[in-house]
Coordinates of C-alpha atoms and ligand atoms in Angstrom, one line a residue:
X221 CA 64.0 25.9 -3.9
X222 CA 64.5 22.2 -5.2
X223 CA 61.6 21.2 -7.5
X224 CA 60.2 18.2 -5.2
X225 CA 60.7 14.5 -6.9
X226 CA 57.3 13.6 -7.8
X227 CA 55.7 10.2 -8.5
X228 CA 52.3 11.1 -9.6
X229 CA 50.8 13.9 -10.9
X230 CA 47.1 13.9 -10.1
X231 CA 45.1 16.1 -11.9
X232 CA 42.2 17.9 -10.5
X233 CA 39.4 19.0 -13.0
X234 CA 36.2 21.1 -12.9
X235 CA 34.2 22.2 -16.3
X236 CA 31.7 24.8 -17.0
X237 CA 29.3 24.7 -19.3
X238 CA 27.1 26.5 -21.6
X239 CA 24.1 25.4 -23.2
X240 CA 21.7 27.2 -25.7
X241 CA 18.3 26.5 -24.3
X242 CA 15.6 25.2 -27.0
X243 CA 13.2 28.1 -26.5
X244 CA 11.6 30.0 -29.5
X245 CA 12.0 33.5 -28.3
X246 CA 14.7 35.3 -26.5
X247 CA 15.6 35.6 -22.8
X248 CA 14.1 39.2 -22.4
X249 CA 12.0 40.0 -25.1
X250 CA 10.0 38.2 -27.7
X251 CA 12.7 38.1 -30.7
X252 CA 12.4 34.8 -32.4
X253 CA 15.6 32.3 -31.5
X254 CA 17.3 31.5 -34.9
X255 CA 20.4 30.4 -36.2
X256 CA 21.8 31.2 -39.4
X257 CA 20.0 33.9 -41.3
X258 CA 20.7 37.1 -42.1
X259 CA 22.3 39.2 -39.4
X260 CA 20.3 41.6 -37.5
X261 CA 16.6 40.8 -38.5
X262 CA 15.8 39.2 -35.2
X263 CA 16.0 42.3 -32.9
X264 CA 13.8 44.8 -30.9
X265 CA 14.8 47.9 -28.5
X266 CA 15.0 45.2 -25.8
X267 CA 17.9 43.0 -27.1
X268 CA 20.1 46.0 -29.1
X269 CA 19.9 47.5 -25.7
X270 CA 18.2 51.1 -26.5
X271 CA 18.1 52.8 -23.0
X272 CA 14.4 52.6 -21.7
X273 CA 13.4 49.4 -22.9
X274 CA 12.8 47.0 -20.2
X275 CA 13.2 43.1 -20.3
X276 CA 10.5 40.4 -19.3
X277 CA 12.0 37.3 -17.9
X278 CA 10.8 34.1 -20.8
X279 CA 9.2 31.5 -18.8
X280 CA 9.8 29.0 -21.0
X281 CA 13.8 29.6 -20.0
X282 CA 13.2 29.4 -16.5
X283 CA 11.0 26.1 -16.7
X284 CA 14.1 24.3 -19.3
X285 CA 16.6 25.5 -16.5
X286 CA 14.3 23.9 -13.8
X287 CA 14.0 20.5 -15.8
X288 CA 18.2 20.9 -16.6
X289 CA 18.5 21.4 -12.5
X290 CA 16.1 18.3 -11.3
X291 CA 18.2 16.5 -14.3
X292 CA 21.4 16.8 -12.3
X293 CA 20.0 16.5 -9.0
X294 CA 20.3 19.9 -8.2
X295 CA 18.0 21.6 -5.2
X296 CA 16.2 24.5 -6.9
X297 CA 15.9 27.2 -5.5
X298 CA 12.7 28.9 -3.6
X299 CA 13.9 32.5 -4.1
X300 CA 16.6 33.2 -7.5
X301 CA 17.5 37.0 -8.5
X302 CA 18.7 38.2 -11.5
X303 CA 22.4 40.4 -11.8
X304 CA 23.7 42.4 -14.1
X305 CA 27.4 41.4 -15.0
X306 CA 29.2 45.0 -15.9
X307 CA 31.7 45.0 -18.6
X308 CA 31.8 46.7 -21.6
X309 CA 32.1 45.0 -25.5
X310 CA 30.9 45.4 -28.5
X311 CA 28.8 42.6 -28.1
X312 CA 26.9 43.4 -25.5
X313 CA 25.4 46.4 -26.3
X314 CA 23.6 47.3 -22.6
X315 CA 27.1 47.3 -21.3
X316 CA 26.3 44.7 -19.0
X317 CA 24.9 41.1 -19.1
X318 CA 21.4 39.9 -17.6
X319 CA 23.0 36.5 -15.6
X320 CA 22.7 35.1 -12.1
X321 CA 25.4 35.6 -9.2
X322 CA 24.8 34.7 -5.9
X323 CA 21.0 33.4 -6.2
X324 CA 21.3 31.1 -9.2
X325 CA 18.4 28.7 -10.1
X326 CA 19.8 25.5 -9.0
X327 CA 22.0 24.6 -6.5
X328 CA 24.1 21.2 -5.3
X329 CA 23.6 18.3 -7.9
X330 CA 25.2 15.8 -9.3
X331 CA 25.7 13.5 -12.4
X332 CA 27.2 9.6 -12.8
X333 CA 29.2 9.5 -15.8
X334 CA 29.3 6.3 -16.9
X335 CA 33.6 5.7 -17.8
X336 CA 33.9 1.6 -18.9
X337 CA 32.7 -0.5 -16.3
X338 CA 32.7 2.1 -13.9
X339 CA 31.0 5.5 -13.0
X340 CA 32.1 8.3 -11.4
X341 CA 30.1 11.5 -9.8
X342 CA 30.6 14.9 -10.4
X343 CA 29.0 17.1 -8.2
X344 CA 27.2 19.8 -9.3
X345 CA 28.5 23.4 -7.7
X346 CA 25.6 25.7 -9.4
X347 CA 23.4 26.3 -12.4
X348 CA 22.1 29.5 -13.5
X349 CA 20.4 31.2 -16.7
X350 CA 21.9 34.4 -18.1
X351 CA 21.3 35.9 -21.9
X352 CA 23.6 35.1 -24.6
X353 CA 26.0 38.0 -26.3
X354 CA 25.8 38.8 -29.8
X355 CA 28.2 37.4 -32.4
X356 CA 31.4 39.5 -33.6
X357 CA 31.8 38.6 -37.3
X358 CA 35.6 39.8 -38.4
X359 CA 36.4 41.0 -41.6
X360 CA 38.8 39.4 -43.6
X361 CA 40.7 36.1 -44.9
X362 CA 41.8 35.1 -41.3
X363 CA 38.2 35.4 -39.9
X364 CA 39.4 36.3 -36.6
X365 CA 40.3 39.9 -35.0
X366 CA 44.1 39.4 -35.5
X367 CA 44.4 40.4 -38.9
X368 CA 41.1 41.4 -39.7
X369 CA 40.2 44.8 -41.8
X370 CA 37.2 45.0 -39.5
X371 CA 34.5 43.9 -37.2
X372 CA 31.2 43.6 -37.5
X373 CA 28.2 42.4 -34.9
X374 CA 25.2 39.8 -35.9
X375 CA 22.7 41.1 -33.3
X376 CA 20.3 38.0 -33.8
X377 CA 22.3 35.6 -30.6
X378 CA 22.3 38.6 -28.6
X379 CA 19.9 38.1 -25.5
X380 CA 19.5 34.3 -26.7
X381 CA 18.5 31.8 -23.8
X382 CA 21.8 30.6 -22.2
X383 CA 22.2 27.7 -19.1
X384 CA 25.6 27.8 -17.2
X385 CA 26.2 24.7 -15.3
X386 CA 29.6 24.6 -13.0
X387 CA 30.7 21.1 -12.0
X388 CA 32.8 20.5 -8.5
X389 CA 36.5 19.7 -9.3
X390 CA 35.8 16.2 -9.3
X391 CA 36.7 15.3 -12.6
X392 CA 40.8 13.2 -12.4
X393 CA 41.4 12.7 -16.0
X394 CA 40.6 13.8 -19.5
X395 CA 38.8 11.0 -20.5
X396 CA 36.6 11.5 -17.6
X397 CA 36.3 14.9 -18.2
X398 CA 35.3 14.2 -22.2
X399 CA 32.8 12.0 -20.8
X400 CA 31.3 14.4 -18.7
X401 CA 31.2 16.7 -21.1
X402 CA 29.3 13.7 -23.6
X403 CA 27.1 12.9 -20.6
X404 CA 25.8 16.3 -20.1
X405 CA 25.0 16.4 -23.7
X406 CA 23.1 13.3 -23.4
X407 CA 20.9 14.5 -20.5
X408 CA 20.1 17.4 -21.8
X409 CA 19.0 15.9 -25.2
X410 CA 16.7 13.4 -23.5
X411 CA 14.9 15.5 -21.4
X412 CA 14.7 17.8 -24.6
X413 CA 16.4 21.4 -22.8
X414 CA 18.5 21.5 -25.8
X415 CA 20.1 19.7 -28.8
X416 CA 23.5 20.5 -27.4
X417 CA 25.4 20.1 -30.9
X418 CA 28.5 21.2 -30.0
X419 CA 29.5 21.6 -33.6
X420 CA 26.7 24.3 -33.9
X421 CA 27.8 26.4 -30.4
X422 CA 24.5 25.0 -28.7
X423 CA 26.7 23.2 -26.1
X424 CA 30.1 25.4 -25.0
X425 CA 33.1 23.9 -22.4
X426 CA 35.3 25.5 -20.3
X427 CA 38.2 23.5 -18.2
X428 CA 39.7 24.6 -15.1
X429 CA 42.9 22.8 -14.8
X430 CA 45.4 22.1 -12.0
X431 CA 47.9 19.3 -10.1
X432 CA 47.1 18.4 -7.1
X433 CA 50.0 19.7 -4.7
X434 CA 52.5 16.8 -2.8
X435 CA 50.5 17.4 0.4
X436 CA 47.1 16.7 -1.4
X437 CA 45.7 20.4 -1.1
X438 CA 44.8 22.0 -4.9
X439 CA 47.2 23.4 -6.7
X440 CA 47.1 26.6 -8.8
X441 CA 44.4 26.0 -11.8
X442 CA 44.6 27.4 -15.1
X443 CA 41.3 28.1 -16.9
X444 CA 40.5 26.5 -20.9
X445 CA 38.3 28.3 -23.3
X446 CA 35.5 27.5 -25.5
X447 CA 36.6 24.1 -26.5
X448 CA 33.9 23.3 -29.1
X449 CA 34.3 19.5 -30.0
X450 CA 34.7 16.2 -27.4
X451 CA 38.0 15.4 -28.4
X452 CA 39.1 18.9 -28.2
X453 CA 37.7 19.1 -24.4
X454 CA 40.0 15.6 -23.9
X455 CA 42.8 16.6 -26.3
X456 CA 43.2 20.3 -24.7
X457 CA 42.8 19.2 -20.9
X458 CA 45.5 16.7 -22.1
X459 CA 48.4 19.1 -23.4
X460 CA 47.3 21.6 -20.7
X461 CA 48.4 18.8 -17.8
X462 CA 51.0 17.7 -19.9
X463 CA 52.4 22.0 -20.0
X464 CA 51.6 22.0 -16.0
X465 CA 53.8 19.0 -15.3
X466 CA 56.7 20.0 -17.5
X467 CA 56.9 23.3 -15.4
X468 CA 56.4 21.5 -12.1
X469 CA 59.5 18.9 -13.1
X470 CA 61.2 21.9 -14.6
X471 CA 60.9 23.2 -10.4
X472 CA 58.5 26.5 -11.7
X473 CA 55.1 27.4 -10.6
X474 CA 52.4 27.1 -12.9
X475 CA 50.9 30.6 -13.2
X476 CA 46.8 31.4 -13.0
X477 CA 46.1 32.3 -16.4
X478 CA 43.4 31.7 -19.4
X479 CA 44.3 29.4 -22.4
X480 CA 43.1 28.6 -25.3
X481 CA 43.5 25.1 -27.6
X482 CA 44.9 24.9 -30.7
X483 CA 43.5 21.3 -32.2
X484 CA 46.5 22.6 -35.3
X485 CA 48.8 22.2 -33.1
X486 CA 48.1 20.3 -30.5
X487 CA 49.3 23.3 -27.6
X488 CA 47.5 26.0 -25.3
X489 CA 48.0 29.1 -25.6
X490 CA 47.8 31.7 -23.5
X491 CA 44.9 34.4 -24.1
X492 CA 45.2 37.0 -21.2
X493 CA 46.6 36.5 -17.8
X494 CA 44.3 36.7 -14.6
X495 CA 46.1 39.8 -13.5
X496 CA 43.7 41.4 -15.8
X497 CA 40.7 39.7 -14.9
X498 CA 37.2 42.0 -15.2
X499 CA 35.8 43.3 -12.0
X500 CA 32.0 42.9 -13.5
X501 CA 30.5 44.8 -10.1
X502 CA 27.8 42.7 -10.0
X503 CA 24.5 44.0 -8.4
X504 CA 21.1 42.7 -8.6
X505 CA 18.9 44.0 -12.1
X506 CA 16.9 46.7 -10.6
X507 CA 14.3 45.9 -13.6
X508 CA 13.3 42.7 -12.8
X509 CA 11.9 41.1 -10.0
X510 CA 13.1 38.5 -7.9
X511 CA 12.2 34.9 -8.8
X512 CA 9.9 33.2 -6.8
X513 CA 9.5 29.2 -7.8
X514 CA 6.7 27.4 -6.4
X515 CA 7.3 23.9 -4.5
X516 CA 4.2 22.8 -6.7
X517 CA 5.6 24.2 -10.1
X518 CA 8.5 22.5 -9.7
X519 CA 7.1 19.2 -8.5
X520 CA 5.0 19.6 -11.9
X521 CA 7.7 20.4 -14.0
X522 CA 9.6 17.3 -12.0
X523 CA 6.5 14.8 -12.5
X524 CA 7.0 15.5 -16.8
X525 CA 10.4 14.5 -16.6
X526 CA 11.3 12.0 -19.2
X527 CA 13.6 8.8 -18.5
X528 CA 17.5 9.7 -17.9
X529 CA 20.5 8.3 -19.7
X530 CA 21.1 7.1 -15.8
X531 CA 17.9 4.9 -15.5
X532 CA 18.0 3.9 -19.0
X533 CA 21.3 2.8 -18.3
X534 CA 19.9 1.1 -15.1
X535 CA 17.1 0.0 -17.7
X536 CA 19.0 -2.0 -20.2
X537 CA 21.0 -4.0 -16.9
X538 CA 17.5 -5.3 -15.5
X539 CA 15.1 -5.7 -18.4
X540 CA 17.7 -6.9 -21.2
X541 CA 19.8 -8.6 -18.9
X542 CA 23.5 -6.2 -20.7
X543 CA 26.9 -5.8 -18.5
X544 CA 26.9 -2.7 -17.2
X545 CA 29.5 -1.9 -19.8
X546 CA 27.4 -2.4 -22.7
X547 CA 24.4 -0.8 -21.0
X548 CA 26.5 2.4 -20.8
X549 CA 28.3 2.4 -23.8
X550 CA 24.3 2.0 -25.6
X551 CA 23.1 4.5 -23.6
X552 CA 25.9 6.9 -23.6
X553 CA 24.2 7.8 -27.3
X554 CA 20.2 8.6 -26.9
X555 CA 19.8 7.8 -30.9
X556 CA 22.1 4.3 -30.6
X557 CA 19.7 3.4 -27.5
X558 CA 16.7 4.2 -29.2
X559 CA 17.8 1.8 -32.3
X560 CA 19.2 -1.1 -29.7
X561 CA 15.7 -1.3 -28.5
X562 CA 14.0 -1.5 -31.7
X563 CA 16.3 -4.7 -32.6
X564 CA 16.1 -6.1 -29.0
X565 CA 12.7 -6.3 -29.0
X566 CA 12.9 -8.4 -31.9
X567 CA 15.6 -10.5 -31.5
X568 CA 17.9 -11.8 -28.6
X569 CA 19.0 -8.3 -26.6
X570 CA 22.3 -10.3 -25.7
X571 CA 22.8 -10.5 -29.4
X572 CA 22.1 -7.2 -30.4
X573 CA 23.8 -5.8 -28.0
X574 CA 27.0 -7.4 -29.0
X575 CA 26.5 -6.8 -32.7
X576 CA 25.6 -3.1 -32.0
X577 CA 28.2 -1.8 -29.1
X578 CA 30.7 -4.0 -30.7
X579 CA 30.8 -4.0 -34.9
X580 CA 28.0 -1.5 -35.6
X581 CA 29.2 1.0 -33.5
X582 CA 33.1 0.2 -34.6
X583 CA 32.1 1.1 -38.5
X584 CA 30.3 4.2 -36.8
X585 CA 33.1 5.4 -35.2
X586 CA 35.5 4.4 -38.0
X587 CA 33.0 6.6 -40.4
X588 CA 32.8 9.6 -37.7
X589 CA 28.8 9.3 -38.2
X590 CA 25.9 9.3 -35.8
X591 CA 23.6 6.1 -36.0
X592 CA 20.4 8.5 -37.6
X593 CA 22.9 10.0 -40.4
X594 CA 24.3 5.9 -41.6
X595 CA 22.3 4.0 -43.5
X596 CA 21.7 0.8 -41.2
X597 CA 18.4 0.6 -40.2
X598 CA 17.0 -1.5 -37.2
X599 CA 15.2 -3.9 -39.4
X600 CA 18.7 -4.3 -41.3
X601 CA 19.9 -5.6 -38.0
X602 CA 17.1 -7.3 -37.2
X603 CA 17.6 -9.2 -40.5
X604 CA 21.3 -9.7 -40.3
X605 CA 21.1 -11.2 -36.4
X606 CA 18.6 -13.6 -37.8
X607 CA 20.6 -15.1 -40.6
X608 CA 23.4 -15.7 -38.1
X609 CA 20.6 -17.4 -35.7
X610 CA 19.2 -19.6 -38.2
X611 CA 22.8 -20.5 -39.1
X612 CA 22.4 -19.3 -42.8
X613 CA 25.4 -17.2 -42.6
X614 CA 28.4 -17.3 -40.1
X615 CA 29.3 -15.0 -37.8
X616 CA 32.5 -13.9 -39.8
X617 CA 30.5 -13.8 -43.0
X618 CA 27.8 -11.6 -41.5
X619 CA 30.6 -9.1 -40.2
X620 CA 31.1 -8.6 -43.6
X621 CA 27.8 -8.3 -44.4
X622 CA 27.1 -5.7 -42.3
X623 CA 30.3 -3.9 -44.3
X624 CA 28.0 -4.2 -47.4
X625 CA 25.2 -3.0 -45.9
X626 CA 26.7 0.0 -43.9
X627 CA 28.4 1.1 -47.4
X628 CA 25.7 0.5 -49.4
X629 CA 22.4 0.6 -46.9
X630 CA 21.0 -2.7 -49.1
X631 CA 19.2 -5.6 -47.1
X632 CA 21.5 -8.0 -45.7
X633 CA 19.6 -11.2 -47.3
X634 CA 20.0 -9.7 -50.7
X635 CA 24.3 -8.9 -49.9
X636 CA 24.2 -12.7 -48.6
X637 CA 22.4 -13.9 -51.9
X638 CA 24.7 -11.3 -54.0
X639 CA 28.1 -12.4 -53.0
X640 CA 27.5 -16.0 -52.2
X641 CA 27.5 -15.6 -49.0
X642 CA 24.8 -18.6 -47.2
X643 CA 26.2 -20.8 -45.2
X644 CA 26.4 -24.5 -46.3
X645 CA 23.3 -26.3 -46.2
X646 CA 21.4 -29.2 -44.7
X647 CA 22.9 -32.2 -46.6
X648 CA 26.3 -30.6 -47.8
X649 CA 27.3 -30.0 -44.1
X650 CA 25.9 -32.8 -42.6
X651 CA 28.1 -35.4 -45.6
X652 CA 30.8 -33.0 -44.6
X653 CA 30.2 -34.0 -40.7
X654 CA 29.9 -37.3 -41.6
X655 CA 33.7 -37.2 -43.2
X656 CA 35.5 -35.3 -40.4
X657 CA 33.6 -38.4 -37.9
X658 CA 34.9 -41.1 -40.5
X659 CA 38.3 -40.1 -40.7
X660 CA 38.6 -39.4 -37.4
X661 CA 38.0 -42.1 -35.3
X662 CA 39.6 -42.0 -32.3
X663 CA 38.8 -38.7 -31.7
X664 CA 35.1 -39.1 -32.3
X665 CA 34.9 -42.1 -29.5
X666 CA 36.3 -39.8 -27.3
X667 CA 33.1 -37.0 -27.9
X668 CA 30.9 -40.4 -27.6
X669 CA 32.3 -41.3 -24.5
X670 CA 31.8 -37.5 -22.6
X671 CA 34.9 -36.3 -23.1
X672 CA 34.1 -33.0 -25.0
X673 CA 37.3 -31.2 -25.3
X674 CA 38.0 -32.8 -28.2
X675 CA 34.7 -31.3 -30.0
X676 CA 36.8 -28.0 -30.7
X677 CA 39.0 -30.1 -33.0
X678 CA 36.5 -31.6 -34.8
X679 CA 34.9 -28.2 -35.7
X680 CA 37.9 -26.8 -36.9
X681 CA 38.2 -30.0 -39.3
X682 CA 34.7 -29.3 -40.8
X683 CA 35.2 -25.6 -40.7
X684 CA 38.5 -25.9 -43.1
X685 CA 36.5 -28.6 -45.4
X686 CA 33.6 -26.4 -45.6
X687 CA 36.5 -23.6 -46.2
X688 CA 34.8 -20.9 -44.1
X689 CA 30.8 -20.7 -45.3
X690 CA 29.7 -23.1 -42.3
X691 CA 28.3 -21.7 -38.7
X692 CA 30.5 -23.0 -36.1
X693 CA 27.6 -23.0 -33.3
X694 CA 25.7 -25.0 -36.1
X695 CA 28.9 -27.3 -36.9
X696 CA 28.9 -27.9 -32.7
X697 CA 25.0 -29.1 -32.5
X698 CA 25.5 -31.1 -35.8
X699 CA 28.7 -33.2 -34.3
X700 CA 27.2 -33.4 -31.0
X701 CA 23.8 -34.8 -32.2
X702 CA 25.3 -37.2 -34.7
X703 CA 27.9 -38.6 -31.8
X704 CA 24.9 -39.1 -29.5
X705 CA 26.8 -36.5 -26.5
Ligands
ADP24 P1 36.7 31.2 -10.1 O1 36.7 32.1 -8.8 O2 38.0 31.3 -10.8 O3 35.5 31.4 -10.9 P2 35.6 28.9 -8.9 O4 36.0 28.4 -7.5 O5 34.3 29.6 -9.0 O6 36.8 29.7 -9.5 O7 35.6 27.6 -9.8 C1 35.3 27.7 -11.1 C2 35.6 26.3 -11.7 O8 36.9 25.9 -11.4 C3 34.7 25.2 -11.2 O9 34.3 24.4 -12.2 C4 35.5 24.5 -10.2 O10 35.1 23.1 -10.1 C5 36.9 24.6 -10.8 N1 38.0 24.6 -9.9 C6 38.1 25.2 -8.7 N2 39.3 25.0 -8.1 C7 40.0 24.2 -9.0 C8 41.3 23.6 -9.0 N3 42.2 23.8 -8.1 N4 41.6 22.8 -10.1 C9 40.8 22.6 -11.1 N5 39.5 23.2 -11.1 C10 39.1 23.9 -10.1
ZN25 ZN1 14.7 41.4 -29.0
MG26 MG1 33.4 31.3 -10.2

C-alpha cells in the first residue's frame, strides 16, 4: 500500500503520573517514609511481605489522594476497593502490588494548563493510590542491570505512599504536555500532597504517544517511561513523534511498544514490546476492606483546601490588574508567586510584574535556579523598582544592577553607589535640558505648540549628552514641563 501524502501530523498525547505522597508512614503499615538512609532500616513483616502479616490502609494517604482529586476536579468516589496487581520481581516481595483497578479514588477531572496567552484542559481519566516498589540498587560501574556484577534491593521505598493520576489524550504537543506535567507539579505543591521534585523521584511521567490517523480516528500509541526531568518529558515526546512520523512518511506502521529516552542522545529506545505485556490478574485484596468515603469527609477535606495555581492565576488578573500572560507565567512557579506578591504589595504590581516575569526570571532561567535557592530577595526588588521610580537610576542601568545583585546578592543602592551608577541629578539634567531646548529651536516650538512627536527627538538629544546615566521617563516630564506642553 502507498504511504498516504500527509500535510500534518497531529499528535495525540496522554501522560500518567506518579507522585510520592507527603505522608510520614507507609501505605500499609507504620514504617517511617524516608529518603536516603541506609537501606533496609525502615521495614516491618508488613512491607518485606512475610506471609501472614496483614496491611492497614494509612489514612493520611487516602485523605492527600482526596485533596489531589478535588484539586483536579475529579468526582470522588462513594465506594473505592483496593486490588492486588500480580506479577512477580524482586522488588516486590508479596508478589503482587496493593493498587486500585476498577474502583479508583477519583474519577473524571480536569486541569487548565496555562500555555502563553492561552490555556488548555486536560481531562482527567482516573486517579488512584497504590504502594510504591522497593528500589533495585545494581552492582557495578554502570549502575544499571546491563553490566552489573549484581543486584541488590533497598527495602525502605517499598510499600511507600504512591498517587497515579492518568490524563485523557488531550494533550497536542510537547510543550503542552511539559506544561502539564509543570502544572501538576504546581498543584500538588500548593495544596501540600507532595513536593513533587522530580529530580528526587517524588513526581514520575509516563507519555503515551501516537498520530492522529488521516481520517481523524487515533492512531497506534507508543508508551514513554519514567521520564524524570521537564525537558526530558518535552524533549522525549519530541523525538518520539519525530521516530513515529519518519516511519509513517517512510509508508510503515508504527508498532505498540514501550520506550525509553535517552537525554545522551537525544533518541528512544525501545524497552520491551507489548507482545509481552504482564497479565497482572487483578482481583480485589481480600485483606482489606472496601473504602467507604463520606459526602461530609470529603466536603471537610474540600472546605481546607488552599488557593490553586488556577485562582491565583485568576487572582493576579483581577486584583493586580497583570495580562493573563504574566499572571501565568508568575503563577506557573508557587515560590516566584509568593515573592511577586511580596514586591507588589510594595511597589507598582505592573512594575514588578514586568521586572520579575521578564529580567528576574530571564537570569533565573539563564542560572538553571529556583527563585528560593538565588540570592535576590523581595526587598532587593523592592529597592531596585524604587530607584528606577524616583528616577535615580535608568531603566538600562538598573538591568544591570539587578546583574550585580543576582551575582553577588548585595543591595541594589549600595551596587548603584559602587559603580557610579545614579542617574544625573536635579541641576546637571535640567542645564542639560536647557541645551538640547537652546540649540534646538525649531523643534522645541513645535512641542510648545502641541505637536508632541517631536518630544522623542529631543530625548534622544539629552540622553546622548547625558551619555546614558539620565531616566528617559524623567528626561520626558523635564522637556514637557519646561516647554509648558
Ligand atoms: P492502556 O490500556 O494501554 O493502559 P489506556 O486507554 O488505559 O491504555 O490509556 C493509558 C494512557 O494512554 C492514558 O493516559 C490515555 O490518555 C493515553 N492514550 C490512550 N489512547 C491514546 C492514543 N491513541 N494516543 C496517545 N495516548 C493515548
Ligand atoms: Zn513496614
Ligand atoms: Mg490503562
Amino acid at each position: 500500500m502507498q504511504a498516504q501524502a500527509r500535510e500534518t501530523y497531529q499528535a495525540v498525547i496522554g501522560l500518567e503520573f506518579h507522585v510520592h505522597l507527603a505522608t510520614t508512614t507507609k501505605m500499609f503499615c507504620g514504617c517511617r517514609v524516608t529518603y536516603g538512609e541506609e537501606p533496609n532500616t525502615h521495614t516491618c513483616p508488613v512491607c518485606l511481605g512475610h506471609p501472614g502479616a496483614l496491611p492497614v490502609i494509612n489514612e493520611k494517604a487516602i485523605e492527600l489522594g482526596v485533596m489531589a482529586g478535588l484539586a483536579l476536579n475529579c468526582n470522588v468516589a462513594e465506594r473505592a476497593e483496593f486490588a492486588r496487581k500480580n506479577y512477580f520481581y524482586p522488588d516486590l516481595p508479596k508478589g503482587y502490588q496493593i493498587s486500585q483497578f476498577d474502583l479508583p479514588i477519583c474519577i473524571g477531572g480536569h486541569l487548565d494548563v496555562p500555555l502563553g496567552d492561552e490555556t488548555i484542559r486536560v481531562g482527567i481519566t482516573r486517579l488512584h493510590l497504590e504502594e510504591d516498589a522497593a528500589k533495585n540498587v545494581h552492582v557495578g560501574e554502570s549502575g544499571r542491570m546491563h553490566g552489573s556484577v549484581g543486584s541488590m534491593v533497598d527495602y525502605n521505598r517499598g510499600g511507600t505512599p504512591l498517587m497515579e493520576i492518568v490524563t485523557e489524550p488531550d494533550i497536542p504537543s510537547p510543550e503542552a504536555a511539559r506544561a502539564t506535567a509543570n502544572h501538576i507539579k504546581e498543584i500538588m505543591r500548593a495544596i501540600g500532597v507532595s513536593e513533587a521534585d522530580m529530580e528526587k523521584g517524588q513526581l514520575r511521567c509516563d507519555a503515551n504517544v501516537s498520530i492522529r490517523n488521516p481520517d481523524g480516528s487515533f492512531g497506534t500509541k507508543t508508551e514513554l517511561k519514567n521520564m524524570n526531568s521537564f525537558r526530558f518529558v518535552e524533549r522525549g515526546i519530541a523525538a518520539e513523534l519525530a521516530r513515529q512520523r519518519e516511519i509513517l512518511e517512510s509508508g510503515g506502521r508504527v508498532e505498540q511498544t514501550t520506550l525509553h529516552y535517552d537525554p545522551n542522545d537525544d533518541e528512544v529506545h525501545e524497552l520491551r514490546s507489548k507482545e509481552f505485556a504482564h497479565d497482572y490478574r487483578y482481583f480485589p485484596e481480600p485483606d482489606l476492606l472496601p473504602l467507604e468515603l463520606s459526602e461530609a469527609w470529603v466536603s471537610e477535606i474540600k472546605s481546607r483546601l488552599p488557593e490553586l495555581p488556577d485562582e491565583m492565576r485568576a487572582r493576579f488578573v483581577e486584583s493586580y490588574g497583570l495580562s493573563a500572560y504574566d499572571a501565568g507565567v508568575l503563577t506557573a512557579d508557587r515560590d516566584l508567586a509568593v515573592f511577586y506578591e511580596k514586591v507588589a504589595s510594595e511597589v507598582d504590581p505592573k512594575q514588578a510584574a514586568n521586572w520579575i516575569s521578564g529580567d528576574l526570571r530571564a537570569r533565573l532561567n539563564e542560572a538553571g535556579v529556583g527563585i528560593s535557592d538565588s540570592k535576590v530577595t523581595p526587598e532587593h526588588m523592592i529597592e531596585l523598582i524604587g530607584l528606577v521610580g524616583s528616577g535615580n537610576i535608568s531603566r538600562s542601568a538598573a538591568r544591570d544592577v539587578l546583574g550585580t545583585v543576582f551575582a553577588s546578592g548585595d543591595a541594589p543602592s549600595a551596587v548603584v553607589e559602587r559603580e557610579g551608577l545614579a542617574s544625573m541629578g536635579g541641576d546637571a539634567l535640567s542645564g542639560i535640558v536647557d541645551g538640547v531646548i537652546a540649540a534646538n529651536p525649531d523643534e522645541a516650538e513645535r512641542v510648545r505648540g502641541g505637536d508632541k512627536k517631536v518630544i522623542g527627538f529631543l530625548v534622544g538629544q539629552v540622553m546622548k549628552e547625558a551619555r546614558g546615566s539620565a531616566d528617559g521617563g524623567r528626561v520626558r516630564q523635564l522637556l514637557l514641563e519646561k516647554l509648558g506642553s
